[in-house]
Amino acid sequence: AIHVSLGFTEGSVQMAIEDDAGGPAPAEAEWGFGLRASRRSVHELGGELSLANAPAGVIVRVDVPAVPADDPDEEASTASRVDRAAAAV
């Protein structure tokens, strides 16, 4: 099964996608086209994409900075950043 979680802090938006279907450990996983493209898209947002071991599979974590509080369109911008980060993965 695949589990997706989304979290917010004052300074960032985090997303984790856990796939418990097995597969290579992150240290063994190759950064194929899809992962490289996702990582590039997340970096364009100023964020980080990483892989981690899960009990029975792998977790893809995305962490992108939130929009500064002085942005007049903060809510719309943050929603857009979440959408772009999710689309990247």
XYZ file of N, CA, C and O in Angstrom:
356
model
N 0.842 -1.181 0.000
C 0.000 0.000 0.000
C 0.887 1.243 0.000
O 2.027 1.203 0.430
N 0.326 2.314 -0.445
C 1.029 3.590 -0.471
C 0.336 4.523 0.516
O -0.887 4.634 0.519
N 1.137 5.170 1.358
C 0.621 6.115 2.346
C 1.232 7.481 2.069
O 2.441 7.596 1.904
N 0.385 8.500 2.039
C 0.849 9.864 1.785
C 0.484 10.717 2.995
O -0.634 10.649 3.492
N 1.457 11.503 3.461
C 1.167 12.434 4.546
C 1.660 13.814 4.148
O 2.610 13.954 3.380
N 0.991 14.812 4.655
C 1.306 16.206 4.355
C 1.345 16.963 5.663
O 0.459 16.801 6.503
N 2.372 17.759 5.855
C 2.501 18.520 7.088
C 2.938 19.947 6.813
O 3.548 20.234 5.785
N 2.606 20.820 7.724
C 2.952 22.229 7.599
C 3.602 22.694 8.891
O 3.160 22.322 9.977
N 4.630 23.498 8.771
C 5.194 24.202 9.908
C 5.219 25.674 9.518
O 4.864 26.027 8.393
N 5.671 26.510 10.407
C 5.723 27.931 10.090
C 6.619 28.205 8.891
O 6.365 29.098 8.106
N 7.671 27.417 8.727
C 8.633 27.709 7.677
C 8.654 26.769 6.497
O 9.358 27.023 5.527
N 7.888 25.661 6.567
C 7.973 24.726 5.454
C 6.732 23.856 5.314
O 5.889 23.793 6.199
N 6.683 23.198 4.176
C 5.638 22.232 3.859
C 6.354 20.908 3.624
O 7.340 20.847 2.895
N 5.879 19.848 4.275
C 6.501 18.541 4.124
C 5.496 17.540 3.574
O 4.327 17.593 3.920
N 6.005 16.659 2.722
C 5.184 15.584 2.195
C 6.019 14.307 2.265
O 7.220 14.337 1.976
N 5.399 13.219 2.657
C 6.063 11.922 2.682
C 5.170 10.918 1.968
O 3.961 10.884 2.184
N 5.794 10.131 1.106
C 5.091 9.078 0.391
C 5.786 7.775 0.755
O 6.966 7.594 0.457
N 5.055 6.891 1.434
C 5.632 5.621 1.866
C 5.035 4.490 1.047
O 3.819 4.352 0.958
N 5.907 3.715 0.424
C 5.496 2.555 -0.361
C 6.023 1.324 0.346
O 7.238 1.140 0.471
N 5.125 0.472 0.841
C 5.556 -0.708 1.582
C 5.593 -1.969 0.712
O 5.567 -3.083 1.211
N 5.711 -1.768 -0.585
C 5.712 -2.903 -1.502
C 7.099 -3.489 -1.725
O 7.294 -4.315 -2.600
N 8.074 -3.056 -0.950
C 9.425 -3.568 -1.117
C 10.189 -2.750 -2.140
O 9.853 -1.604 -2.415
N 11.208 -3.339 -2.703
C 12.041 -2.633 -3.656
C 13.400 -2.356 -3.056
O 13.689 -2.732 -1.921
N 14.271 -1.698 -3.826
C 15.634 -1.479 -3.347
C 15.688 -0.496 -2.186
O 14.868 0.408 -2.087
N 16.660 -0.700 -1.317
C 16.907 0.262 -0.243
C 17.402 1.558 -0.868
O 18.006 1.532 -1.940
N 17.140 2.689 -0.224
C 17.548 3.969 -0.801
C 19.018 4.021 -1.212
O 19.352 4.603 -2.236
N 19.898 3.400 -0.439
C 21.313 3.424 -0.792
C 21.572 2.666 -2.094
O 22.519 2.948 -2.813
N 20.693 1.703 -2.396
C 20.853 0.898 -3.608
C 20.046 1.434 -4.782
O 20.295 1.058 -5.917
N 19.084 2.282 -4.505
C 18.192 2.783 -5.553
C 18.953 3.698 -6.505
O 19.801 4.472 -6.096
N 18.635 3.574 -7.747
C 19.216 4.458 -8.741
C 18.289 5.648 -8.925
O 17.076 5.508 -8.889
N 18.888 6.801 -9.091
C 18.104 7.995 -9.352
C 17.801 8.008 -10.849
O 18.492 8.640 -11.633
N 16.752 7.282 -11.220
C 16.341 7.225 -12.614
C 15.715 8.536 -13.053
O 15.671 9.516 -12.307
N 15.214 8.556 -14.269
C 14.672 9.790 -14.830
C 13.584 10.395 -13.951
O 13.585 11.592 -13.691
N 12.660 9.565 -13.476
C 11.542 10.092 -12.686
C 11.998 10.738 -11.389
O 11.558 11.838 -11.045
N 12.896 10.064 -10.661
C 13.404 10.636 -9.410
C 14.257 11.872 -9.662
O 14.186 12.844 -8.924
N 15.077 11.844 -10.713
C 15.907 13.023 -11.023
C 15.029 14.214 -11.389
O 15.279 15.342 -10.960
N 13.992 13.983 -12.196
C 13.087 15.075 -12.590
C 12.340 15.607 -11.374
O 12.160 16.822 -11.225
N 11.913 14.702 -10.495
C 11.216 15.126 -9.275
C 12.142 15.950 -8.393
O 11.759 17.001 -7.881
N 13.364 15.487 -8.231
C 14.334 16.201 -7.394
C 14.607 17.595 -7.959
O 14.659 18.580 -7.236
N 14.749 17.695 -9.276
C 14.983 18.991 -9.926
C 13.800 19.934 -9.698
O 13.976 21.101 -9.359
N 12.588 19.414 -9.840
C 11.393 20.245 -9.637
C 11.292 20.746 -8.207
O 10.967 21.898 -7.956
N 11.596 19.874 -7.256
C 11.555 20.257 -5.843
C 12.649 21.290 -5.551
O 12.417 22.272 -4.842
N 13.830 21.107 -6.118
C 14.921 22.081 -5.929
C 14.547 23.444 -6.496
O 14.932 24.477 -5.933
N 13.800 23.468 -7.601
C 13.350 24.740 -8.184
C 12.447 25.497 -7.216
O 12.345 26.717 -7.278
N 11.797 24.776 -6.308
C 10.960 25.396 -5.278
C 11.784 25.744 -4.039
O 11.244 26.220 -3.044
N 13.084 25.461 -4.087
C 13.948 25.726 -2.940
C 13.929 24.620 -1.913
O 14.349 24.814 -0.777
N 13.427 23.457 -2.291
C 13.276 22.365 -1.340
C 14.239 21.224 -1.556
O 15.160 21.299 -2.367
N 13.991 20.158 -0.815
C 14.816 18.949 -0.857
C 13.925 17.729 -1.039
O 12.833 17.672 -0.493
N 14.408 16.768 -1.797
C 13.748 15.481 -1.957
C 14.747 14.427 -1.505
O 15.918 14.469 -1.889
N 14.302 13.494 -0.666
C 15.200 12.456 -0.179
C 14.474 11.124 -0.104
O 13.243 11.067 -0.072
N 15.264 10.062 -0.087
C 14.744 8.712 0.083
C 15.187 8.194 1.440
O 16.294 8.485 1.888
N 14.332 7.413 2.077
C 14.667 6.815 3.371
C 14.087 5.410 3.432
O 13.118 5.091 2.746
N 14.691 4.582 4.252
C 14.167 3.233 4.470
C 12.865 3.299 5.243
O 12.725 4.091 6.167
N 11.928 2.465 4.854
C 10.685 2.250 5.599
C 10.746 0.810 6.115
O 11.560 0.027 5.642
N 9.895 0.450 7.070
C 9.945 -0.922 7.592
C 9.876 -1.996 6.499
O 10.565 -2.996 6.583
N 9.090 -1.777 5.461
C 8.962 -2.792 4.411
C 9.119 -2.189 3.018
O 8.658 -2.760 2.041
N 9.750 -1.035 2.905
C 9.870 -0.419 1.596
C 10.703 0.836 1.642
O 11.779 0.858 2.229
N 10.164 1.888 1.074
C 10.904 3.138 0.960
C 9.974 4.326 1.212
O 8.771 4.233 0.983
N 10.549 5.423 1.688
C 9.801 6.666 1.887
C 10.469 7.749 1.051
O 11.681 7.929 1.112
N 9.670 8.440 0.274
C 10.133 9.618 -0.456
C 9.661 10.821 0.344
O 8.468 10.969 0.604
N 10.604 11.661 0.758
C 10.267 12.850 1.540
C 10.555 14.105 0.723
O 11.594 14.198 0.080
N 9.623 15.040 0.802
C 9.770 16.338 0.140
C 9.564 17.413 1.192
O 8.615 17.350 1.967
N 10.463 18.378 1.213
C 10.384 19.500 2.154
C 10.638 20.772 1.363
O 11.711 20.927 0.781
N 9.637 21.643 1.278
C 9.797 22.910 0.560
C 9.494 24.069 1.497
O 8.656 23.954 2.388
N 10.209 25.183 1.314
C 9.958 26.334 2.183
C 8.565 26.912 1.946
O 8.061 26.908 0.829
N 7.975 27.398 3.021
C 6.689 28.084 2.914
C 6.930 29.497 2.393
O 8.040 30.019 2.449
N 5.888 30.104 1.899
C 5.966 31.470 1.391
C 6.109 32.430 2.569
O 5.468 32.241 3.603
N 6.957 33.445 2.462
C 7.092 34.420 3.548
C 5.746 35.010 3.967
O 4.869 35.212 3.136
N 5.597 35.270 5.249
C 4.333 35.767 5.794
C 3.935 37.119 5.217
O 2.764 37.461 5.212
N 4.891 37.901 4.714
C 4.543 39.210 4.178
C 4.047 39.139 2.735
O 3.749 40.149 2.125
N 3.918 37.930 2.187
C 3.400 37.769 0.833
C 1.883 37.969 0.875
O 1.176 37.242 1.561
N 1.344 38.944 0.115
C -0.104 39.199 0.157
C -0.937 38.028 -0.347
O -2.089 37.885 0.026
N -0.356 37.193 -1.175
C -1.077 36.032 -1.688
C -0.568 34.752 -1.050
O -0.475 33.707 -1.676
N -0.235 34.834 0.241
C 0.393 33.714 0.942
C -0.398 32.427 0.824
O 0.139 31.382 0.489
N -1.693 32.485 1.088
C -2.493 31.261 1.077
C -2.500 30.634 -0.311
O -2.268 29.442 -0.465
N -2.737 31.445 -1.341
C -2.753 30.925 -2.705
C -1.370 30.434 -3.110
O -1.219 29.399 -3.762
N -0.329 31.159 -2.720
C 1.025 30.766 -3.074
C 1.424 29.474 -2.397
O 2.056 28.610 -3.004
N 1.071 29.319 -1.136
C 1.399 28.089 -0.418
C 0.675 26.915 -1.041
O 1.259 25.855 -1.254
N -0.598 27.093 -1.380
C -1.349 26.024 -2.033
C -0.704 25.662 -3.368
O -0.584 24.488 -3.717
N -0.264 26.657 -4.105
C 0.395 26.413 -5.380
C 1.694 25.640 -5.178
O 2.016 24.727 -5.927
N 2.459 25.980 -4.146
C 3.721 25.287 -3.860
C 3.455 23.831 -3.483
O 4.189 22.933 -3.887
N 2.399 23.590 -2.720
C 2.047 22.220 -2.352
C 1.664 21.442 -3.612
O 2.118 20.322 -3.811
N 0.856 22.056 -4.468
C 0.461 21.400 -5.715
C 1.685 21.084 -6.575
O 1.796 19.989 -7.138
N 2.601 22.037 -6.696
C 3.800 21.838 -7.522
C 4.699 20.761 -6.919
O 5.264 19.948 -7.641
N 4.836 20.745 -5.600
C 5.657 19.713 -4.964
C 5.047 18.339 -5.159
O 5.743 17.368 -5.452
N 3.726 18.239 -5.009
C 3.051 16.951 -5.194
C 3.163 16.489 -6.649
O 3.382 15.311 -6.920
N 3.039 17.417 -7.586
C 3.160 17.069 -8.995
C 4.574 16.626 -9.330
O 4.784 15.811 -10.224
N 5.553 17.156 -8.604
C 6.946 16.803 -8.865
C 7.230 15.352 -8.535
O 8.112 14.733 -9.097
N 6.484 14.818 -7.596
C 6.731 13.438 -7.164
C 5.708 12.562 -7.786
O 5.668 11.739 -8.437
